[in-house]
mmCIF file of C-alpha atoms in Angstrom:
data_model
loop_
_atom_site.group_PDB
_atom_site.id
_atom_site.type_symbol
_atom_site.label_atom_id
_atom_site.label_comp_id
_atom_site.label_asym_id
_atom_site.label_seq_id
_atom_site.Cartn_x
_atom_site.Cartn_y
_atom_site.Cartn_z
ATOM 1 C CA MET P 1 0.000 0.000 0.000
ATOM 2 C CA THR P 2 1.174 3.510 -0.738
ATOM 3 C CA HIS P 3 1.187 5.358 2.548
ATOM 4 C CA TYR P 4 0.574 8.998 3.371
ATOM 5 C CA ALA P 5 3.316 10.424 5.570
ATOM 6 C CA ASP P 6 1.825 12.416 8.424
ATOM 7 C CA SER P 7 4.355 14.952 9.652
ATOM 8 C CA PRO P 8 4.315 16.452 13.122
ATOM 9 C CA LEU P 9 5.932 19.858 13.340
ATOM 10 C CA HIS P 10 6.920 20.833 16.828
ATOM 11 C CA PRO P 11 7.589 24.572 17.103
ATOM 12 C CA ALA P 12 10.930 24.215 18.847
ATOM 13 C CA ASP P 13 11.845 27.810 18.154
ATOM 14 C CA ALA P 14 8.481 29.256 19.120
ATOM 15 C CA ALA P 15 8.464 32.098 21.560
ATOM 16 C CA SER P 16 5.752 31.402 24.129
ATOM 17 C CA PRO P 17 4.853 32.502 27.648
ATOM 18 C CA ALA P 18 6.972 30.940 30.351
ATOM 19 C CA ASP P 19 4.017 29.300 32.043
ATOM 20 C CA GLU P 20 3.313 27.293 28.906
ATOM 21 C CA ARG P 21 6.572 25.395 29.392
ATOM 22 C CA ARG P 22 6.236 24.656 33.083
ATOM 23 C CA GLU P 23 5.032 21.417 34.598
ATOM 24 C CA PRO P 24 1.275 21.344 35.247
ATOM 25 C CA THR P 25 0.465 22.338 38.813
ATOM 26 C CA PRO P 26 -2.565 20.901 40.629
ATOM 27 C CA GLY P 27 -5.317 23.478 40.921
ATOM 28 C CA VAL P 28 -3.675 25.868 38.471
ATOM 29 C CA PRO P 29 -5.320 25.431 35.056
ATOM 30 C CA GLY P 30 -3.482 26.114 31.848
ATOM 31 C CA VAL P 31 0.159 25.880 32.860
ATOM 32 C CA GLY P 32 0.548 22.518 31.141
ATOM 33 C CA ARG P 33 -1.230 23.290 27.940
ATOM 34 C CA LEU P 34 1.836 22.964 25.721
ATOM 35 C CA VAL P 35 2.554 19.663 27.436
ATOM 36 C CA GLY P 36 -0.953 18.716 26.331
ATOM 37 C CA LEU P 37 -0.021 19.626 22.759
ATOM 38 C CA ASP P 38 3.008 17.363 22.997
ATOM 39 C CA LEU P 39 0.726 14.568 24.192
ATOM 40 C CA ALA P 40 -1.493 15.125 21.148
ATOM 41 C CA ARG P 41 1.575 15.102 18.898
ATOM 42 C CA GLY P 42 2.792 11.876 20.474
ATOM 43 C CA LEU P 43 -0.556 10.188 19.877
ATOM 44 C CA ALA P 44 -0.505 11.449 16.301
ATOM 45 C CA VAL P 45 2.969 9.979 15.800
ATOM 46 C CA PHE P 46 1.715 6.579 16.902
ATOM 47 C CA GLY P 47 -1.263 6.934 14.581
ATOM 48 C CA MET P 48 1.111 7.797 11.744
ATOM 49 C CA TYR P 49 3.169 4.707 12.435
ATOM 50 C CA ALA P 50 -0.012 2.622 12.392
ATOM 51 C CA VAL P 51 -0.839 3.936 8.926
ATOM 52 C CA HIS P 52 2.645 3.370 7.523
ATOM 53 C CA VAL P 53 3.900 0.154 9.103
ATOM 54 C CA GLY P 54 0.839 -1.342 10.779
ATOM 55 C CA PRO P 55 -1.500 -4.192 9.841
ATOM 56 C CA ALA P 56 -4.048 -3.658 7.101
ATOM 57 C CA PRO P 57 -7.042 -1.579 8.217
ATOM 58 C CA GLY P 58 -10.592 -2.868 8.098
ATOM 59 C CA GLN P 59 -9.933 -6.356 9.388
ATOM 60 C CA ASP P 60 -12.107 -7.751 12.154
ATOM 61 C CA GLY P 61 -11.308 -7.017 15.774
ATOM 62 C CA VAL P 62 -9.915 -4.149 17.802
ATOM 63 C CA ILE P 63 -6.614 -3.989 15.897
ATOM 64 C CA GLY P 64 -8.363 -3.573 12.576
ATOM 65 C CA TYR P 65 -10.599 -0.877 14.006
ATOM 66 C CA LEU P 66 -7.634 1.046 15.424
ATOM 67 C CA MET P 67 -5.769 0.825 12.116
ATOM 68 C CA GLU P 68 -8.836 2.148 10.318
ATOM 69 C CA LEU P 69 -9.230 4.918 12.896
ATOM 70 C CA ALA P 70 -5.704 6.157 12.200
ATOM 71 C CA GLN P 71 -6.269 6.431 8.446
ATOM 72 C CA GLY P 72 -6.360 10.068 7.367
ATOM 73 C CA ARG P 73 -7.057 11.366 10.859
ATOM 74 C CA SER P 74 -3.409 11.335 11.937
ATOM 75 C CA SER P 75 -2.403 13.533 9.014
ATOM 76 C CA ALA P 76 -5.324 15.883 9.682
ATOM 77 C CA LEU P 77 -4.300 16.133 13.338
ATOM 78 C CA PHE P 78 -0.736 17.005 12.333
ATOM 79 C CA ALA P 79 -2.008 19.633 9.908
ATOM 80 C CA VAL P 80 -4.101 21.256 12.630
ATOM 81 C CA LEU P 81 -1.087 21.134 14.957
ATOM 82 C CA ALA P 82 0.932 22.812 12.205
ATOM 83 C CA GLY P 83 -1.451 25.737 12.573
ATOM 84 C CA PHE P 84 -0.553 25.794 16.263
ATOM 85 C CA ALA P 85 3.119 25.950 15.283
ATOM 86 C CA VAL P 86 2.553 29.015 13.098
ATOM 87 C CA ALA P 87 0.555 30.692 15.873
ATOM 88 C CA LEU P 88 3.156 29.887 18.522
ATOM 89 C CA ILE P 89 5.995 31.280 16.439
ATOM 90 C CA THR P 90 4.147 34.461 15.459
ATOM 91 C CA GLY P 91 2.549 35.081 18.868
ATOM 92 C CA ARG P 92 -0.146 32.709 20.046
ATOM 93 C CA ARG P 93 -2.912 34.887 21.513
ATOM 94 C CA THR P 94 -1.442 38.268 20.546
ATOM 95 C CA PRO P 95 0.252 38.330 17.128
ATOM 96 C CA LYS P 96 3.659 39.954 17.152
ATOM 97 C CA THR P 97 4.182 43.271 15.422
ATOM 98 C CA GLY P 98 7.088 45.510 14.557
ATOM 99 C CA LEU P 99 10.550 43.994 14.727
ATOM 100 C CA ALA P 100 9.338 40.924 16.613
ATOM 101 C CA GLY P 101 6.710 40.373 13.940
ATOM 102 C CA ARG P 102 9.221 40.619 11.103
ATOM 103 C CA GLN P 103 11.541 38.185 12.852
ATOM 104 C CA ALA P 104 8.674 35.755 13.443
ATOM 105 C CA VAL P 105 7.666 35.913 9.781
ATOM 106 C CA ALA P 106 11.274 35.222 8.788
ATOM 107 C CA LYS P 107 11.332 32.203 11.130
ATOM 108 C CA VAL P 108 8.250 30.739 9.470
ATOM 109 C CA ILE P 109 9.700 31.311 5.991
ATOM 110 C CA ILE P 110 13.023 29.683 6.926
ATOM 111 C CA ARG P 111 11.176 26.766 8.484
ATOM 112 C CA ALA P 112 9.046 26.373 5.347
ATOM 113 C CA VAL P 113 12.071 26.333 3.041
ATOM 114 C CA ILE P 114 13.802 23.723 5.205
ATOM 115 C CA LEU P 115 10.683 21.544 5.264
ATOM 116 C CA ILE P 116 10.343 21.707 1.486
ATOM 117 C CA ALA P 117 13.991 20.719 1.048
ATOM 118 C CA LEU P 118 13.817 17.982 3.683
ATOM 119 C CA GLY P 119 10.566 16.648 2.277
ATOM 120 C CA THR P 120 12.070 16.485 -1.192
ATOM 121 C CA ALA P 121 15.100 14.616 0.156
ATOM 122 C CA LEU P 122 12.896 12.083 1.953
ATOM 123 C CA THR P 123 10.817 11.585 -1.173
ATOM 124 C CA LEU P 124 13.974 10.804 -3.149
ATOM 125 C CA THR P 125 14.772 7.902 -0.806
ATOM 126 C CA GLY P 126 12.126 5.953 -2.680
ATOM 127 C CA THR P 127 10.231 4.659 0.353
ATOM 128 C CA PRO P 128 6.618 3.483 -0.124
ATOM 129 C CA VAL P 129 5.433 6.572 1.739
ATOM 130 C CA VAL P 130 4.166 9.889 0.384
ATOM 131 C CA PRO P 131 6.099 12.380 2.571
ATOM 132 C CA ILE P 132 4.132 15.398 3.671
ATOM 133 C CA LEU P 133 7.029 17.647 4.675
ATOM 134 C CA ALA P 134 7.269 19.492 1.368
ATOM 135 C CA PHE P 135 3.509 20.022 1.425
ATOM 136 C CA TYR P 136 3.785 21.336 4.995
ATOM 137 C CA GLY P 137 6.393 23.840 3.936
ATOM 138 C CA LEU P 138 4.005 25.160 1.291
ATOM 139 C CA PHE P 139 1.148 25.268 3.833
ATOM 140 C CA PHE P 140 3.239 27.449 6.125
ATOM 141 C CA LEU P 141 3.900 29.934 3.333
ATOM 142 C CA LEU P 142 0.256 30.050 2.263
ATOM 143 C CA VAL P 143 -1.153 30.766 5.744
ATOM 144 C CA LEU P 144 1.558 33.217 6.786
ATOM 145 C CA PRO P 145 -0.346 36.297 5.484
ATOM 146 C CA LEU P 146 -3.129 35.418 7.958
ATOM 147 C CA TYR P 147 -0.992 35.370 11.097
ATOM 148 C CA ARG P 148 -2.305 38.691 12.465
ATOM 149 C CA LEU P 149 -5.959 37.621 12.335
ATOM 150 C CA GLY P 150 -7.985 36.615 15.371
ATOM 151 C CA THR P 151 -9.989 33.489 16.095
ATOM 152 C CA LYS P 152 -13.225 34.420 14.348
ATOM 153 C CA PRO P 153 -11.715 35.634 11.049
ATOM 154 C CA LEU P 154 -9.458 32.566 10.920
ATOM 155 C CA ALA P 155 -12.379 30.234 11.618
ATOM 156 C CA LEU P 156 -14.474 31.878 8.901
ATOM 157 C CA ILE P 157 -11.638 31.613 6.385
ATOM 158 C CA ALA P 158 -11.110 27.953 7.269
ATOM 159 C CA VAL P 159 -14.824 27.242 6.770
ATOM 160 C CA GLY P 160 -14.952 29.161 3.514
ATOM 161 C CA TRP P 161 -11.821 27.450 2.195
ATOM 162 C CA ALA P 162 -13.191 24.017 3.119
ATOM 163 C CA LEU P 163 -16.397 24.799 1.245
ATOM 164 C CA VAL P 164 -14.781 26.260 -1.871
ATOM 165 C CA GLY P 165 -11.422 24.441 -2.155
ATOM 166 C CA PRO P 166 -12.663 20.927 -2.991
ATOM 167 C CA GLN P 167 -15.182 22.218 -5.517
ATOM 168 C CA LEU P 168 -12.552 24.401 -7.161
ATOM 169 C CA LEU P 169 -10.123 21.512 -7.301
ATOM 170 C CA TYR P 170 -12.734 19.310 -8.933
ATOM 171 C CA ALA P 171 -13.449 22.046 -11.487
ATOM 172 C CA LEU P 172 -9.719 22.364 -12.211
ATOM 173 C CA LYS P 173 -9.269 18.644 -12.791
ATOM 174 C CA PRO P 174 -9.520 18.943 -16.617
ATOM 175 C CA VAL P 175 -6.732 21.537 -16.473
ATOM 176 C CA VAL P 176 -4.324 20.185 -13.849
ATOM 177 C CA GLY P 177 -5.146 16.506 -14.345
ATOM 178 C CA GLY P 178 -6.323 13.823 -11.933
ATOM 179 C CA ARG P 179 -4.683 12.798 -8.740
ATOM 180 C CA VAL P 180 -1.159 11.542 -9.364
ATOM 181 C CA PHE P 181 0.897 9.416 -6.983
ATOM 182 C CA LEU P 182 4.415 9.739 -8.240
ATOM 183 C CA SER P 183 6.732 6.790 -8.656
ATOM 184 C CA TYR P 184 8.868 6.132 -5.612
ATOM 185 C CA GLY P 185 11.889 8.386 -5.483
ATOM 186 C CA GLN P 186 10.325 11.022 -7.748
ATOM 187 C CA ALA P 187 10.012 14.456 -6.128
ATOM 188 C CA ASP P 188 6.792 16.464 -6.126
ATOM 189 C CA GLY P 189 6.558 19.534 -8.319
ATOM 190 C CA PRO P 190 4.448 22.687 -7.867
ATOM 191 C CA VAL P 191 1.365 21.188 -9.557
ATOM 192 C CA SER P 192 1.540 18.193 -7.253
ATOM 193 C CA LEU P 193 2.003 20.332 -4.148
ATOM 194 C CA PHE P 194 -0.931 22.583 -4.987
ATOM 195 C CA PHE P 195 -3.387 20.307 -6.786
ATOM 196 C CA THR P 196 -2.690 16.665 -7.535
ATOM 197 C CA GLY P 197 -0.407 15.241 -4.849
ATOM 198 C CA GLY P 198 -1.119 13.255 -1.734
ATOM 199 C CA TYR P 199 -1.833 16.406 0.290
ATOM 200 C CA PRO P 200 -2.918 19.102 -2.191
ATOM 201 C CA ALA P 201 -2.687 22.541 -0.635
ATOM 202 C CA LEU P 202 -6.021 23.581 -2.096
ATOM 203 C CA THR P 203 -7.808 21.157 0.223
ATOM 204 C CA TRP P 204 -5.373 20.802 3.159
ATOM 205 C CA VAL P 205 -4.736 24.416 4.099
ATOM 206 C CA PRO P 206 -8.109 24.632 5.954
ATOM 207 C CA PHE P 207 -6.699 22.243 8.578
ATOM 208 C CA VAL P 208 -3.778 24.580 9.235
ATOM 209 C CA ILE P 209 -5.981 27.680 9.428
ATOM 210 C CA ALA P 210 -8.314 25.868 11.831
ATOM 211 C CA GLY P 211 -5.310 25.102 14.040
ATOM 212 C CA MET P 212 -4.338 28.775 14.036
ATOM 213 C CA ALA P 213 -7.885 29.706 15.050
ATOM 214 C CA VAL P 214 -7.871 27.258 17.960
ATOM 215 C CA ALA P 215 -4.444 28.452 19.083
ATOM 216 C CA ARG P 216 -5.752 32.016 19.328
ATOM 217 C CA CYS P 217 -8.316 30.929 21.954
ATOM 218 C CA ASP P 218 -7.848 31.202 25.706
ATOM 219 C CA LEU P 219 -6.992 27.545 26.174
ATOM 220 C CA ALA P 220 -6.564 27.997 29.925
ATOM 221 C CA ALA P 221 -10.287 28.686 30.341
ATOM 222 C CA THR P 222 -12.412 25.630 31.065
ATOM 223 C CA ALA P 223 -15.426 27.128 29.311
ATOM 224 C CA VAL P 224 -13.391 27.686 26.155
ATOM 225 C CA ARG P 225 -12.124 24.124 26.191
ATOM 226 C CA ILE P 226 -15.668 22.814 26.595
ATOM 227 C CA ARG P 227 -16.879 24.910 23.670
ATOM 228 C CA LEU P 228 -13.974 23.722 21.533
ATOM 229 C CA ALA P 229 -14.655 20.091 22.411
ATOM 230 C CA LEU P 230 -18.339 20.495 21.558
ATOM 231 C CA THR P 231 -17.349 22.194 18.311
ATOM 232 C CA GLY P 232 -15.130 19.228 17.479
ATOM 233 C CA VAL P 233 -17.957 16.794 18.146
ATOM 234 C CA ALA P 234 -20.360 18.875 16.061
ATOM 235 C CA LEU P 235 -17.938 19.030 13.128
ATOM 236 C CA ALA P 236 -17.265 15.283 13.263
ATOM 237 C CA VAL P 237 -20.970 14.453 13.386
ATOM 238 C CA THR P 238 -21.720 16.916 10.587
ATOM 239 C CA GLY P 239 -18.970 15.542 8.362
ATOM 240 C CA TYR P 240 -19.396 11.819 8.871
ATOM 241 C CA GLY P 241 -23.142 11.933 9.462
ATOM 242 C CA GLY P 242 -23.727 14.284 6.556
ATOM 243 C CA SER P 243 -21.709 12.044 4.259
ATOM 244 C CA TRP P 244 -23.579 8.944 5.429
ATOM 245 C CA LEU P 245 -26.928 10.582 4.685
ATOM 246 C CA ALA P 246 -25.862 12.175 1.398
ATOM 247 C CA VAL P 247 -24.450 8.965 -0.046
ATOM 248 C CA ARG P 248 -27.746 7.209 0.735
ATOM 249 C CA LEU P 249 -30.146 9.974 -0.253
ATOM 250 C CA VAL P 250 -28.531 11.371 -3.418
ATOM 251 C CA PRO P 251 -29.503 9.180 -6.394
ATOM 252 C CA GLY P 252 -26.549 7.216 -7.751
ATOM 253 C CA ALA P 253 -24.135 8.450 -5.084
ATOM 254 C CA ALA P 254 -23.718 5.132 -3.289
ATOM 255 C CA GLU P 255 -22.922 3.306 -6.526
ATOM 256 C CA ALA P 256 -20.465 6.000 -7.630
ATOM 257 C CA VAL P 257 -18.627 5.895 -4.304
ATOM 258 C CA ARG P 258 -18.545 2.085 -4.365
ATOM 259 C CA LYS P 259 -17.025 2.068 -7.852
ATOM 260 C CA ALA P 260 -14.470 4.694 -6.870
ATOM 261 C CA GLU P 261 -13.457 2.663 -3.829
ATOM 262 C CA GLN P 262 -13.125 -0.543 -5.829
ATOM 263 C CA GLY P 263 -11.447 1.128 -8.769
ATOM 264 C CA SER P 264 -8.686 2.876 -6.884
ATOM 265 C CA GLY P 265 -9.045 3.993 -3.291
ATOM 266 C CA VAL P 266 -5.626 4.468 -1.761
ATOM 267 C CA PRO P 267 -3.372 3.113 -4.498
ATOM 268 C CA SER P 268 -1.306 0.027 -3.864
ATOM 269 C CA MET P 269 2.427 -0.287 -4.400
ATOM 270 C CA SER P 270 2.009 -2.364 -7.502
ATOM 271 C CA SER P 271 -0.651 -0.216 -9.133
ATOM 272 C CA VAL P 272 -0.672 3.582 -9.050
ATOM 273 C CA SER P 273 -3.928 5.043 -10.291
ATOM 274 C CA PRO P 274 -4.392 8.658 -11.385
ATOM 275 C CA ASP P 275 -7.760 8.771 -9.618
ATOM 276 C CA SER P 276 -9.011 8.009 -6.138
ATOM 277 C CA ILE P 277 -12.214 8.233 -4.187
ATOM 278 C CA GLY P 278 -13.528 11.740 -3.667
ATOM 279 C CA ILE P 279 -12.983 14.779 -5.823
ATOM 280 C CA PHE P 280 -10.474 12.910 -7.979
ATOM 281 C CA GLY P 281 -13.006 10.231 -8.840
ATOM 282 C CA ASP P 282 -14.793 10.298 -12.164
ATOM 283 C CA ALA P 283 -18.251 11.009 -10.696
ATOM 284 C CA PRO P 284 -19.159 14.252 -8.873
ATOM 285 C CA ALA P 285 -21.019 12.118 -6.330
ATOM 286 C CA GLY P 286 -17.644 11.040 -5.006
ATOM 287 C CA MET P 287 -17.376 14.495 -3.459
ATOM 288 C CA LEU P 288 -19.967 13.403 -0.907
ATOM 289 C CA ALA P 289 -17.592 10.871 0.635
ATOM 290 C CA ALA P 290 -15.983 11.579 3.995
ATOM 291 C CA ALA P 291 -13.455 8.783 3.556
ATOM 292 C CA PRO P 292 -9.831 9.411 4.566
ATOM 293 C CA HIS P 293 -7.985 11.501 1.987
ATOM 294 C CA SER P 294 -11.103 11.890 -0.133
ATOM 295 C CA GLU P 295 -10.332 15.641 -0.221
ATOM 296 C CA ALA P 296 -14.069 16.395 -0.107
ATOM 297 C CA THR P 297 -15.635 19.115 2.037
ATOM 298 C CA LEU P 298 -17.366 16.680 4.388
ATOM 299 C CA SER P 299 -14.109 14.802 4.885
ATOM 300 C CA ILE P 300 -12.291 18.021 5.806
ATOM 301 C CA VAL P 301 -15.058 19.024 8.225
ATOM 302 C CA ALA P 302 -15.110 15.633 9.936
ATOM 303 C CA ALA P 303 -11.336 15.241 10.261
ATOM 304 C CA THR P 304 -10.997 18.787 11.600
ATOM 305 C CA GLY P 305 -13.582 17.999 14.243
ATOM 306 C CA VAL P 306 -11.737 14.877 15.341
ATOM 307 C CA ALA P 307 -8.449 16.785 15.531
ATOM 308 C CA ILE P 308 -9.931 19.585 17.642
ATOM 309 C CA LEU P 309 -11.517 17.043 19.985
ATOM 310 C CA VAL P 310 -8.227 15.176 20.444
ATOM 311 C CA ILE P 311 -6.277 18.373 21.110
ATOM 312 C CA THR P 312 -8.735 19.802 23.618
ATOM 313 C CA THR P 313 -8.987 16.449 25.390
ATOM 314 C CA CYS P 314 -5.205 16.236 25.752
ATOM 315 C CA LEU P 315 -4.952 19.825 26.976
ATOM 316 C CA ALA P 316 -7.688 19.311 29.563
ATOM 317 C CA ALA P 317 -6.425 15.913 30.688
ATOM 318 C CA VAL P 318 -2.915 17.151 31.432
ATOM 319 C CA ASP P 319 -4.300 19.961 33.579
ATOM 320 C CA ALA P 320 -6.998 17.933 35.315
ATOM 321 C CA PHE P 321 -4.909 14.847 36.089
ATOM 322 C CA PRO P 322 -1.369 15.731 37.234
ATOM 323 C CA ARG P 323 -0.464 12.052 37.432
ATOM 324 C CA LEU P 324 -1.208 11.714 33.732
ATOM 325 C CA ARG P 325 1.779 13.967 33.040
ATOM 326 C CA ARG P 326 4.045 11.391 34.687
ATOM 327 C CA LEU P 327 2.321 8.314 33.290
ATOM 328 C CA ALA P 328 2.261 9.688 29.750
ATOM 329 C CA LYS P 329 5.783 11.085 29.898
ATOM 330 C CA PRO P 330 7.145 8.676 27.240
ATOM 331 C CA VAL P 331 4.355 9.642 24.809
ATOM 332 C CA ILE P 332 4.887 13.326 25.586
ATOM 333 C CA ALA P 333 8.614 12.874 24.951
ATOM 334 C CA VAL P 334 7.843 11.534 21.470
ATOM 335 C CA GLY P 335 5.521 14.464 20.826
ATOM 336 C CA SER P 336 8.133 16.968 21.948
ATOM 337 C CA MET P 337 10.459 15.791 19.173
ATOM 338 C CA SER P 338 7.853 14.815 16.615
ATOM 339 C CA LEU P 339 9.808 16.059 13.596
ATOM 340 C CA THR P 340 12.690 13.814 14.607
ATOM 341 C CA ALA P 341 10.255 10.922 15.140
ATOM 342 C CA TYR P 342 8.823 11.498 11.679
ATOM 343 C CA VAL P 343 12.164 11.480 9.906
ATOM 344 C CA TYR P 344 13.264 8.516 12.041
ATOM 345 C CA HIS P 345 10.425 6.336 10.802
ATOM 346 C CA ILE P 346 10.917 7.294 7.148
ATOM 347 C CA VAL P 347 14.634 6.478 7.381
ATOM 348 C CA ALA P 348 13.851 3.216 9.179
ATOM 349 C CA ILE P 349 11.381 2.197 6.468
ATOM 350 C CA TRP P 350 14.041 3.005 3.866
ATOM 351 C CA LEU P 351 16.725 0.983 5.641
ATOM 352 C CA LEU P 352 14.401 -1.960 6.257
ATOM 353 C CA ASN P 353 13.405 -1.893 2.590
ATOM 354 C CA THR P 354 9.716 -2.628 3.153
ATOM 355 C CA GLU P 355 8.753 -1.861 -0.442
ATOM 356 C CA GLY P 356 6.416 -4.489 -1.790
ATOM 357 C CA GLN P 357 4.551 -5.032 1.465
ATOM 358 C CA THR P 358 0.892 -4.030 1.497
ATOM 359 C CA ALA P 359 0.733 -4.352 5.286
ATOM 360 C CA SER P 360 3.029 -5.331 8.130
ATOM 361 C CA PRO P 361 2.525 -7.676 11.084
ATOM 362 C CA LEU P 362 1.555 -6.077 14.360
ATOM 363 C CA TYR P 363 4.956 -6.741 15.915
ATOM 364 C CA ILE P 364 6.628 -4.445 13.371
ATOM 365 C CA LEU P 365 4.355 -1.590 14.360
ATOM 366 C CA LEU P 366 4.990 -2.287 18.040
ATOM 367 C CA GLY P 367 8.727 -2.341 17.347
ATOM 368 C CA PHE P 368 8.577 1.082 15.703
ATOM 369 C CA ILE P 369 6.538 2.526 18.561
ATOM 370 C CA ALA P 370 8.734 0.988 21.252
ATOM 371 C CA SER P 371 11.996 2.076 19.622
ATOM 372 C CA VAL P 372 10.996 5.700 19.071
ATOM 373 C CA THR P 373 9.497 5.899 22.566
ATOM 374 C CA ILE P 374 12.661 4.569 24.217
ATOM 375 C CA LEU P 375 14.920 6.830 22.170
ATOM 376 C CA ALA P 376 12.772 9.904 22.819
ATOM 377 C CA THR P 377 12.520 9.178 26.543
ATOM 378 C CA ILE P 378 16.280 8.777 26.925
ATOM 379 C CA TRP P 379 17.035 11.822 24.803
ATOM 380 C CA SER P 380 14.585 14.022 26.751
ATOM 381 C CA ARG P 381 16.364 13.211 30.020
ATOM 382 C CA PHE P 382 19.448 15.047 28.777
ATOM 383 C CA PHE P 383 18.184 17.544 26.209
ATOM 384 C CA GLN P 384 15.182 19.867 25.982
ATOM 385 C CA ARG P 385 14.832 19.502 22.214
ATOM 386 C CA GLY P 386 15.054 16.638 19.794
ATOM 387 C CA PRO P 387 18.075 16.628 17.455
ATOM 388 C CA LEU P 388 16.210 17.867 14.387
ATOM 389 C CA GLU P 389 14.229 20.337 16.494
ATOM 390 C CA TRP P 390 17.529 21.727 17.783
ATOM 391 C CA LEU P 391 18.884 22.059 14.253
ATOM 392 C CA MET P 392 15.656 23.731 13.131
ATOM 393 C CA GLY P 393 15.934 26.151 16.035
ATOM 394 C CA ARG P 394 19.506 26.992 15.097
ATOM 395 C CA ALA P 395 18.568 27.566 11.466
ATOM 396 C CA THR P 396 15.564 29.773 12.224
ATOM 397 C CA GLY P 397 17.609 31.647 14.820
ATOM 398 C CA VAL P 398 19.131 33.546 11.900
ATOM 399 C CA ALA P 399 15.903 35.540 11.840
ATOM 400 C CA ARG P 400 16.958 37.295 15.050
ATOM 401 C CA ARG P 401 19.564 39.185 13.044
ATOM 402 C CA ILE P 402 16.824 41.113 11.276
ATOM 403 C CA GLN P 403 16.848 44.731 12.466
#
């Protein structure tokens, strides 16, 4: 199976209030909220590993259900967290202005360029994974002009983009071509990054903008967290429930979606199809599907809702249950160096030469999770940042020279 590479981007060089880096203190809400973000990143890393090196999804039992649950949602969660990264770098609740603002913008641009270069390099390794790093770099550049906006304008733009982007991409299909999964080792070009690749910017940027909107909220306030959680539930129900109803009520939709799923779906290693379910399918009815990576509006709405719910749950749990911080420390350690964990698993797949496998036994997935958890836990005992996070911080530190 061709896999989608879900990339966590931890804002190692983000300037944030001091209390957001402290350990959570019982009875003092909010001081562990960035720890909660690291917990969400760690869970997303494990979901990413499940997609890339785990057993085949859809099989009977709990394992099959968990593998199916990770499909598409891990990448959406990372995209929403990427919005957090932009907000943290540019000033989370109060956007930076003046010299600080110019330096923050430069940091985001440097980060984006590095991600594009690193993503291209990982793609050239020829692993059976579609790396998202180059796409992420483009996302950062596209949302940067919005960094001074508040929660409501960002939320409205995210909603509008989710409504218009998929329809526009479908309309552009005769011009830009259908969805193309490049041969292994072949780098993505601009058309792929914007329109036809595994994570086309035209339909993935709403995730990042939604993350920026959430980051602008007062995440220390219990009422805000409750509203965000309810919003996540509402979006998930609207997306998945709306798709379920539409496919059954719109004449011919169910048959069109079934044919799209059977005809291509997520392409396998041995057969790369130019089309897949959703807006890249031949029938417009495919746009009603909320399947993972369908790139349809309902899919974007549903996956955004799940991501917001996971993030708010992690933030609240770290504050409400101080012992969770200690029990989940290994997962949080992985999340704190999620970029390193991402590159680690791509390199490991390359070295293990898994090409040709459509799915892996469960023990391989457990081995990946155990190895990255042990390495991250040991590393975090001696260093505050992961190795790649440290290098990213050094590279973006050049922005401080701007006068």
